[in-house]
Amino acid sequence: LMRSGKSASESLAALLAADGGRDVRQVAMIDAQGRVAAHTGEKNIAAAGHVTGSNYSAQANMMLNDKVWPAMARAFEGAKGDLADRLLAALDAAQAAGGDIRGKQSAALIVVAAKASGGPSDRVFDVRVDDSAEPLKELRRLVKVQRAYNFMNAGDQAMEAKDNEGALASYRAASRLFPGNAEMMYWHAVALVNMGRVEESLPLFRRAFAINRNWATLTRRIAKVGLLPDDAKLLDRIVGAAVSR
């Protein structure tokens, strides 16, 4: 309906008018102009309700109390950072206000790019926790991991564009977010070699190989497909970092 030009409120009204189960529905939508429409049916299990604001809607049902969705709205409006940060703040506020009357089990977060390309990178964040005693803590951890991989992917794209400094800045940002991850270290090191900065790469290779020796085995394989120079002396030097002190 919104693709056809209807506003959020027009679309929601049309759907509700044709829905015999409207009293048990809860739905919210925002159109391309930022107009918000929300509905909480009279037969939603208490505590249930919603609050809308500029470019957002917060809604909840089966909550412990009716303070949950207002707390979400306040946290979202007051939070700093990008959309993922603000959504996490809203979820934390919901739990702090009482949360689901049934307790804690799952959580999920999806953020898509403002402009669609049709590719998988349109989903900037797509993480979920299906079963956990502390789902919001785990969700926050997964968002941090995804953010690190987003930086690493940006570094790869910068390398393709021959923007060496941009690539290194992205790889460093990834490593700061996920300092113990061997993959972050390894591909950062590979990028340094391809820039001719072999000496700088060796400590990163060494750390990655210490975490998992298989990264050293992979090194000769990626040279065969052009991701590293297929130079026997260079590869011996890199792989030698696996055993050097």
PDB file of C-alpha atoms in Angstrom:
ATOM      1  CA  LEU A   1       0.000   0.000   0.000  1.00  0.00           C
ATOM      2  CA  MET A   2       2.764   2.433   0.857  1.00  0.00           C
ATOM      3  CA  ARG A   3       4.623   1.555  -2.341  1.00  0.00           C
ATOM      4  CA  SER A   4       1.465   2.549  -4.212  1.00  0.00           C
ATOM      5  CA  GLY A   5       1.568   6.001  -2.596  1.00  0.00           C
ATOM      6  CA  LYS A   6      -0.588   5.562   0.493  1.00  0.00           C
ATOM      7  CA  SER A   7       0.570   7.162   3.716  1.00  0.00           C
ATOM      8  CA  ALA A   8       1.298   5.051   6.798  1.00  0.00           C
ATOM      9  CA  SER A   9      -2.004   6.013   8.410  1.00  0.00           C
ATOM     10  CA  GLU A  10      -3.988   5.360   5.204  1.00  0.00           C
ATOM     11  CA  SER A  11      -2.334   1.970   4.814  1.00  0.00           C
ATOM     12  CA  LEU A  12      -2.940   0.974   8.410  1.00  0.00           C
ATOM     13  CA  ALA A  13      -6.576   2.115   8.278  1.00  0.00           C
ATOM     14  CA  ALA A  14      -7.188   0.044   5.147  1.00  0.00           C
ATOM     15  CA  LEU A  15      -5.654  -3.058   6.670  1.00  0.00           C
ATOM     16  CA  LEU A  16      -7.569  -2.736   9.934  1.00  0.00           C
ATOM     17  CA  ALA A  17     -10.879  -2.142   8.154  1.00  0.00           C
ATOM     18  CA  ALA A  18     -10.518  -5.472   6.335  1.00  0.00           C
ATOM     19  CA  ASP A  19      -9.219  -7.440   9.334  1.00  0.00           C
ATOM     20  CA  GLY A  20     -11.714  -9.263  11.531  1.00  0.00           C
ATOM     21  CA  GLY A  21      -8.914  -9.976  14.005  1.00  0.00           C
ATOM     22  CA  ARG A  22      -7.951  -6.329  14.452  1.00  0.00           C
ATOM     23  CA  ASP A  23      -8.647  -6.420  18.206  1.00  0.00           C
ATOM     24  CA  VAL A  24      -5.787  -8.877  18.769  1.00  0.00           C
ATOM     25  CA  ARG A  25      -3.296  -7.173  16.437  1.00  0.00           C
ATOM     26  CA  GLN A  26      -0.429  -4.878  17.265  1.00  0.00           C
ATOM     27  CA  VAL A  27       1.314  -3.174  14.354  1.00  0.00           C
ATOM     28  CA  ALA A  28       3.246  -0.034  13.551  1.00  0.00           C
ATOM     29  CA  MET A  29       4.553   1.386  10.299  1.00  0.00           C
ATOM     30  CA  ILE A  30       6.487   4.406   9.072  1.00  0.00           C
ATOM     31  CA  ASP A  31       6.311   5.620   5.483  1.00  0.00           C
ATOM     32  CA  ALA A  32       9.037   7.169   3.347  1.00  0.00           C
ATOM     33  CA  GLN A  33       8.090  10.655   4.539  1.00  0.00           C
ATOM     34  CA  GLY A  34       8.521   9.651   8.174  1.00  0.00           C
ATOM     35  CA  ARG A  35       4.812   9.604   8.983  1.00  0.00           C
ATOM     36  CA  VAL A  36       4.032   7.098  11.736  1.00  0.00           C
ATOM     37  CA  ALA A  37       0.927   4.995  12.351  1.00  0.00           C
ATOM     38  CA  ALA A  38       0.406   2.427  15.101  1.00  0.00           C
ATOM     39  CA  HIS A  39      -2.365   0.217  16.437  1.00  0.00           C
ATOM     40  CA  THR A  40      -2.745  -1.806  19.621  1.00  0.00           C
ATOM     41  CA  GLY A  41      -5.931  -3.871  19.630  1.00  0.00           C
ATOM     42  CA  GLU A  42      -8.222  -3.893  22.649  1.00  0.00           C
ATOM     43  CA  LYS A  43      -7.650  -7.604  23.201  1.00  0.00           C
ATOM     44  CA  ASN A  44      -3.856  -7.448  23.327  1.00  0.00           C
ATOM     45  CA  ILE A  45      -2.688  -9.000  26.595  1.00  0.00           C
ATOM     46  CA  ALA A  46      -1.896  -6.376  29.207  1.00  0.00           C
ATOM     47  CA  ALA A  47       0.190  -4.502  29.712  1.00  0.00           C
ATOM     48  CA  ALA A  48       0.059  -3.472  26.081  1.00  0.00           C
ATOM     49  CA  GLY A  49       0.355  -0.172  24.273  1.00  0.00           C
ATOM     50  CA  HIS A  50       2.405   2.021  22.001  1.00  0.00           C
ATOM     51  CA  VAL A  51       3.826   5.511  21.721  1.00  0.00           C
ATOM     52  CA  THR A  52       4.906   7.256  18.529  1.00  0.00           C
ATOM     53  CA  GLY A  53       7.339  10.087  17.917  1.00  0.00           C
ATOM     54  CA  SER A  54       9.368  11.657  15.157  1.00  0.00           C
ATOM     55  CA  ASN A  55      10.390   8.806  12.839  1.00  0.00           C
ATOM     56  CA  TYR A  56       9.754   6.053  15.375  1.00  0.00           C
ATOM     57  CA  SER A  57       7.170   3.917  17.114  1.00  0.00           C
ATOM     58  CA  ALA A  58       7.644   1.903  20.292  1.00  0.00           C
ATOM     59  CA  GLN A  59       5.117  -0.811  21.047  1.00  0.00           C
ATOM     60  CA  ALA A  60       4.878  -3.718  23.463  1.00  0.00           C
ATOM     61  CA  ASN A  61       2.465  -6.295  24.800  1.00  0.00           C
ATOM     62  CA  MET A  62       2.498  -8.845  27.625  1.00  0.00           C
ATOM     63  CA  MET A  63       4.666  -6.440  29.599  1.00  0.00           C
ATOM     64  CA  LEU A  64       4.949  -6.434  33.374  1.00  0.00           C
ATOM     65  CA  ASN A  65       3.568  -2.876  33.492  1.00  0.00           C
ATOM     66  CA  ASP A  66       2.559   0.075  31.344  1.00  0.00           C
ATOM     67  CA  LYS A  67       5.821   1.955  31.898  1.00  0.00           C
ATOM     68  CA  VAL A  68       7.742  -0.119  29.354  1.00  0.00           C
ATOM     69  CA  TRP A  69       6.946   1.532  26.019  1.00  0.00           C
ATOM     70  CA  PRO A  70       7.199   5.119  27.360  1.00  0.00           C
ATOM     71  CA  ALA A  71      10.632   4.171  28.732  1.00  0.00           C
ATOM     72  CA  MET A  72      11.601   2.868  25.301  1.00  0.00           C
ATOM     73  CA  ALA A  73      10.576   6.144  23.669  1.00  0.00           C
ATOM     74  CA  ARG A  74      12.501   8.283  26.154  1.00  0.00           C
ATOM     75  CA  ALA A  75      15.623   6.166  25.777  1.00  0.00           C
ATOM     76  CA  PHE A  76      15.433   6.194  21.976  1.00  0.00           C
ATOM     77  CA  GLU A  77      15.018   9.964  21.857  1.00  0.00           C
ATOM     78  CA  GLY A  78      17.829  10.598  24.336  1.00  0.00           C
ATOM     79  CA  ALA A  79      20.389   8.065  23.137  1.00  0.00           C
ATOM     80  CA  LYS A  80      23.564   8.996  21.282  1.00  0.00           C
ATOM     81  CA  GLY A  81      25.099   7.108  18.378  1.00  0.00           C
ATOM     82  CA  ASP A  82      23.683   5.517  15.271  1.00  0.00           C
ATOM     83  CA  LEU A  83      20.332   3.773  14.852  1.00  0.00           C
ATOM     84  CA  ALA A  84      21.628   0.462  16.233  1.00  0.00           C
ATOM     85  CA  ASP A  85      22.899   2.202  19.382  1.00  0.00           C
ATOM     86  CA  ARG A  86      19.565   3.942  19.875  1.00  0.00           C
ATOM     87  CA  LEU A  87      17.574   0.733  19.391  1.00  0.00           C
ATOM     88  CA  LEU A  88      19.757  -1.080  21.919  1.00  0.00           C
ATOM     89  CA  ALA A  89      19.193   1.757  24.373  1.00  0.00           C
ATOM     90  CA  ALA A  90      15.429   1.433  23.894  1.00  0.00           C
ATOM     91  CA  LEU A  91      15.541  -2.318  24.518  1.00  0.00           C
ATOM     92  CA  ASP A  92      17.655  -1.905  27.649  1.00  0.00           C
ATOM     93  CA  ALA A  93      15.213   0.721  28.928  1.00  0.00           C
ATOM     94  CA  ALA A  94      12.282  -1.606  28.288  1.00  0.00           C
ATOM     95  CA  GLN A  95      13.879  -4.338  30.375  1.00  0.00           C
ATOM     96  CA  ALA A  96      14.842  -1.909  33.137  1.00  0.00           C
ATOM     97  CA  ALA A  97      11.226  -0.714  33.337  1.00  0.00           C
ATOM     98  CA  GLY A  98       9.931  -4.238  33.893  1.00  0.00           C
ATOM     99  CA  GLY A  99      10.110  -5.972  30.539  1.00  0.00           C
ATOM    100  CA  ASP A 100       8.083  -8.972  29.460  1.00  0.00           C
ATOM    101  CA  ILE A 101       5.926 -10.501  32.184  1.00  0.00           C
ATOM    102  CA  ARG A 102       7.160 -13.949  31.086  1.00  0.00           C
ATOM    103  CA  GLY A 103      10.815 -13.072  31.679  1.00  0.00           C
ATOM    104  CA  LYS A 104      13.792 -12.938  29.302  1.00  0.00           C
ATOM    105  CA  GLN A 105      14.626 -15.261  26.418  1.00  0.00           C
ATOM    106  CA  SER A 106      15.196 -13.701  22.984  1.00  0.00           C
ATOM    107  CA  ALA A 107      16.070 -10.462  21.223  1.00  0.00           C
ATOM    108  CA  ALA A 108      16.749  -9.322  17.656  1.00  0.00           C
ATOM    109  CA  LEU A 109      17.839  -6.208  15.799  1.00  0.00           C
ATOM    110  CA  ILE A 110      17.752  -5.344  12.092  1.00  0.00           C
ATOM    111  CA  VAL A 111      18.973  -2.095  10.527  1.00  0.00           C
ATOM    112  CA  VAL A 112      18.914  -1.564   6.783  1.00  0.00           C
ATOM    113  CA  ALA A 113      20.676   1.035   4.670  1.00  0.00           C
ATOM    114  CA  ALA A 114      18.827   4.237   3.810  1.00  0.00           C
ATOM    115  CA  LYS A 115      19.236   3.540   0.098  1.00  0.00           C
ATOM    116  CA  ALA A 116      18.676   0.055  -1.272  1.00  0.00           C
ATOM    117  CA  SER A 117      21.210  -1.504  -3.623  1.00  0.00           C
ATOM    118  CA  GLY A 118      19.505  -4.868  -3.814  1.00  0.00           C
ATOM    119  CA  GLY A 119      22.542  -6.624  -2.347  1.00  0.00           C
ATOM    120  CA  PRO A 120      23.192  -8.337   1.005  1.00  0.00           C
ATOM    121  CA  SER A 121      25.080  -5.293   2.308  1.00  0.00           C
ATOM    122  CA  ASP A 122      21.747  -3.440   2.515  1.00  0.00           C
ATOM    123  CA  ARG A 123      21.315  -5.128   5.908  1.00  0.00           C
ATOM    124  CA  VAL A 124      23.777  -3.145   7.985  1.00  0.00           C
ATOM    125  CA  PHE A 125      22.874  -5.109  11.108  1.00  0.00           C
ATOM    126  CA  ASP A 126      20.916  -8.358  11.219  1.00  0.00           C
ATOM    127  CA  VAL A 127      21.482 -10.181  14.506  1.00  0.00           C
ATOM    128  CA  ARG A 128      19.289 -12.273  16.757  1.00  0.00           C
ATOM    129  CA  VAL A 129      19.432 -14.247  19.985  1.00  0.00           C
ATOM    130  CA  ASP A 130      16.878 -17.037  20.154  1.00  0.00           C
ATOM    131  CA  ASP A 131      17.491 -18.449  23.620  1.00  0.00           C
ATOM    132  CA  SER A 132      19.583 -16.864  26.360  1.00  0.00           C
ATOM    133  CA  ALA A 133      19.353 -16.026  30.040  1.00  0.00           C
ATOM    134  CA  GLU A 134      20.622 -12.527  29.146  1.00  0.00           C
ATOM    135  CA  PRO A 135      19.472 -11.897  25.571  1.00  0.00           C
ATOM    136  CA  LEU A 136      20.087  -8.136  25.550  1.00  0.00           C
ATOM    137  CA  LYS A 137      23.693  -8.515  26.692  1.00  0.00           C
ATOM    138  CA  GLU A 138      24.272 -11.106  23.991  1.00  0.00           C
ATOM    139  CA  LEU A 139      22.521  -8.935  21.403  1.00  0.00           C
ATOM    140  CA  ARG A 140      24.778  -6.004  22.276  1.00  0.00           C
ATOM    141  CA  ARG A 141      27.828  -8.245  21.910  1.00  0.00           C
ATOM    142  CA  LEU A 142      26.663  -9.467  18.493  1.00  0.00           C
ATOM    143  CA  VAL A 143      26.022  -5.907  17.324  1.00  0.00           C
ATOM    144  CA  LYS A 144      29.600  -5.042  18.300  1.00  0.00           C
ATOM    145  CA  VAL A 145      30.889  -8.045  16.360  1.00  0.00           C
ATOM    146  CA  GLN A 146      28.798  -7.087  13.321  1.00  0.00           C
ATOM    147  CA  ARG A 147      30.070  -3.516  13.550  1.00  0.00           C
ATOM    148  CA  ALA A 148      33.644  -4.831  13.508  1.00  0.00           C
ATOM    149  CA  TYR A 149      32.940  -6.921  10.417  1.00  0.00           C
ATOM    150  CA  ASN A 150      31.292  -3.913   8.777  1.00  0.00           C
ATOM    151  CA  PHE A 151      34.548  -2.010   9.256  1.00  0.00           C
ATOM    152  CA  MET A 152      36.519  -4.934   7.859  1.00  0.00           C
ATOM    153  CA  ASN A 153      34.275  -5.086   4.803  1.00  0.00           C
ATOM    154  CA  ALA A 154      34.737  -1.332   4.357  1.00  0.00           C
ATOM    155  CA  GLY A 155      38.487  -1.926   4.466  1.00  0.00           C
ATOM    156  CA  ASP A 156      38.200  -4.543   1.735  1.00  0.00           C
ATOM    157  CA  GLN A 157      36.199  -2.138  -0.415  1.00  0.00           C
ATOM    158  CA  ALA A 158      38.765   0.598   0.139  1.00  0.00           C
ATOM    159  CA  MET A 159      41.512  -1.786  -0.966  1.00  0.00           C
ATOM    160  CA  GLU A 160      39.600  -2.500  -4.170  1.00  0.00           C
ATOM    161  CA  ALA A 161      39.395   1.263  -4.734  1.00  0.00           C
ATOM    162  CA  LYS A 162      43.159   1.549  -4.035  1.00  0.00           C
ATOM    163  CA  ASP A 163      42.497   3.783  -1.015  1.00  0.00           C
ATOM    164  CA  ASN A 164      45.258   2.402   1.188  1.00  0.00           C
ATOM    165  CA  GLU A 165      44.906   4.832   4.078  1.00  0.00           C
ATOM    166  CA  GLY A 166      41.133   4.449   4.125  1.00  0.00           C
ATOM    167  CA  ALA A 167      41.545   0.679   4.174  1.00  0.00           C
ATOM    168  CA  LEU A 168      43.986   0.748   7.067  1.00  0.00           C
ATOM    169  CA  ALA A 169      41.751   3.088   9.062  1.00  0.00           C
ATOM    170  CA  SER A 170      38.854   0.663   8.625  1.00  0.00           C
ATOM    171  CA  TYR A 171      40.942  -2.389   9.537  1.00  0.00           C
ATOM    172  CA  ARG A 172      42.223  -0.629  12.665  1.00  0.00           C
ATOM    173  CA  ALA A 173      38.677   0.278  13.662  1.00  0.00           C
ATOM    174  CA  ALA A 174      37.631  -3.354  13.238  1.00  0.00           C
ATOM    175  CA  SER A 175      40.514  -4.549  15.400  1.00  0.00           C
ATOM    176  CA  ARG A 176      39.711  -2.056  18.154  1.00  0.00           C
ATOM    177  CA  LEU A 177      36.164  -3.401  18.362  1.00  0.00           C
ATOM    178  CA  PHE A 178      37.185  -7.074  18.183  1.00  0.00           C
ATOM    179  CA  PRO A 179      40.830  -7.170  19.364  1.00  0.00           C
ATOM    180  CA  GLY A 180      41.057 -10.921  19.916  1.00  0.00           C
ATOM    181  CA  ASN A 181      39.735 -11.976  16.531  1.00  0.00           C
ATOM    182  CA  ALA A 182      42.322 -13.714  14.346  1.00  0.00           C
ATOM    183  CA  GLU A 183      40.461 -12.973  11.117  1.00  0.00           C
ATOM    184  CA  MET A 184      40.578  -9.224  11.718  1.00  0.00           C
ATOM    185  CA  MET A 185      44.337  -9.417  12.297  1.00  0.00           C
ATOM    186  CA  TYR A 186      44.959 -11.692   9.330  1.00  0.00           C
ATOM    187  CA  TRP A 187      43.245  -9.698   6.595  1.00  0.00           C
ATOM    188  CA  HIS A 188      44.702  -6.463   7.975  1.00  0.00           C
ATOM    189  CA  ALA A 189      48.113  -8.102   7.633  1.00  0.00           C
ATOM    190  CA  VAL A 190      47.335  -9.293   4.102  1.00  0.00           C
ATOM    191  CA  ALA A 191      46.391  -5.736   3.142  1.00  0.00           C
ATOM    192  CA  LEU A 192      49.688  -4.428   4.526  1.00  0.00           C
ATOM    193  CA  VAL A 193      51.657  -6.950   2.449  1.00  0.00           C
ATOM    194  CA  ASN A 194      49.794  -5.921  -0.681  1.00  0.00           C
ATOM    195  CA  MET A 195      50.742  -2.308   0.072  1.00  0.00           C
ATOM    196  CA  GLY A 196      54.403  -3.330   0.291  1.00  0.00           C
ATOM    197  CA  ARG A 197      54.496  -2.842   4.081  1.00  0.00           C
ATOM    198  CA  VAL A 198      55.655  -6.352   4.950  1.00  0.00           C
ATOM    199  CA  GLU A 199      57.476  -5.475   8.192  1.00  0.00           C
ATOM    200  CA  GLU A 200      54.303  -3.971   9.625  1.00  0.00           C
ATOM    201  CA  SER A 201      52.341  -7.072   8.685  1.00  0.00           C
ATOM    202  CA  LEU A 202      54.481  -9.655  10.461  1.00  0.00           C
ATOM    203  CA  PRO A 203      53.392  -8.955  14.078  1.00  0.00           C
ATOM    204  CA  LEU A 204      49.752  -9.215  12.976  1.00  0.00           C
ATOM    205  CA  PHE A 205      50.389 -12.489  11.177  1.00  0.00           C
ATOM    206  CA  ARG A 206      52.220 -13.780  14.251  1.00  0.00           C
ATOM    207  CA  ARG A 207      49.279 -12.983  16.535  1.00  0.00           C
ATOM    208  CA  ALA A 208      46.771 -14.549  14.151  1.00  0.00           C
ATOM    209  CA  PHE A 209      48.865 -17.712  13.756  1.00  0.00           C
ATOM    210  CA  ALA A 210      49.215 -17.991  17.548  1.00  0.00           C
ATOM    211  CA  ILE A 211      45.423 -18.064  17.880  1.00  0.00           C
ATOM    212  CA  ASN A 212      44.947 -20.612  15.088  1.00  0.00           C
ATOM    213  CA  ARG A 213      47.842 -22.219  13.210  1.00  0.00           C
ATOM    214  CA  ASN A 214      45.536 -22.922  10.241  1.00  0.00           C
ATOM    215  CA  TRP A 215      45.804 -19.267   9.192  1.00  0.00           C
ATOM    216  CA  ALA A 216      49.450 -19.976   8.327  1.00  0.00           C
ATOM    217  CA  THR A 217      48.325 -22.926   6.197  1.00  0.00           C
ATOM    218  CA  LEU A 218      45.807 -20.697   4.452  1.00  0.00           C
ATOM    219  CA  THR A 219      48.487 -18.175   3.512  1.00  0.00           C
ATOM    220  CA  ARG A 220      50.013 -20.192   0.680  1.00  0.00           C
ATOM    221  CA  ARG A 221      46.566 -21.048  -0.606  1.00  0.00           C
ATOM    222  CA  ILE A 222      45.433 -17.446  -0.935  1.00  0.00           C
ATOM    223  CA  ALA A 223      48.640 -16.618  -2.793  1.00  0.00           C
ATOM    224  CA  LYS A 224      47.631 -19.164  -5.436  1.00  0.00           C
ATOM    225  CA  VAL A 225      44.469 -17.156  -6.171  1.00  0.00           C
ATOM    226  CA  GLY A 226      46.158 -13.757  -6.217  1.00  0.00           C
ATOM    227  CA  LEU A 227      45.255 -12.428  -2.765  1.00  0.00           C
ATOM    228  CA  LEU A 228      48.967 -12.320  -1.874  1.00  0.00           C
ATOM    229  CA  PRO A 229      52.041 -12.199  -4.131  1.00  0.00           C
ATOM    230  CA  ASP A 230      52.940 -15.779  -5.106  1.00  0.00           C
ATOM    231  CA  ASP A 231      56.538 -15.256  -4.053  1.00  0.00           C
ATOM    232  CA  ALA A 232      58.106 -18.257  -2.289  1.00  0.00           C
ATOM    233  CA  LYS A 233      60.590 -16.206  -0.229  1.00  0.00           C
ATOM    234  CA  LEU A 234      57.917 -13.757   0.875  1.00  0.00           C
ATOM    235  CA  LEU A 235      55.517 -16.555   1.803  1.00  0.00           C
ATOM    236  CA  ASP A 236      58.257 -18.380   3.737  1.00  0.00           C
ATOM    237  CA  ARG A 237      58.889 -15.184   5.652  1.00  0.00           C
ATOM    238  CA  ILE A 238      55.213 -14.707   6.462  1.00  0.00           C
ATOM    239  CA  VAL A 239      54.598 -18.320   7.422  1.00  0.00           C
ATOM    240  CA  GLY A 240      57.815 -18.241   9.430  1.00  0.00           C
ATOM    241  CA  ALA A 241      56.078 -15.754  11.710  1.00  0.00           C
ATOM    242  CA  ALA A 242      54.062 -18.697  13.009  1.00  0.00           C
ATOM    243  CA  VAL A 243      57.097 -20.062  14.808  1.00  0.00           C
ATOM    244  CA  SER A 244      59.285 -16.975  15.307  1.00  0.00           C
ATOM    245  CA  ARG A 245      59.542 -15.215  18.647  1.00  0.00           C
TER     246      ARG A 245
END
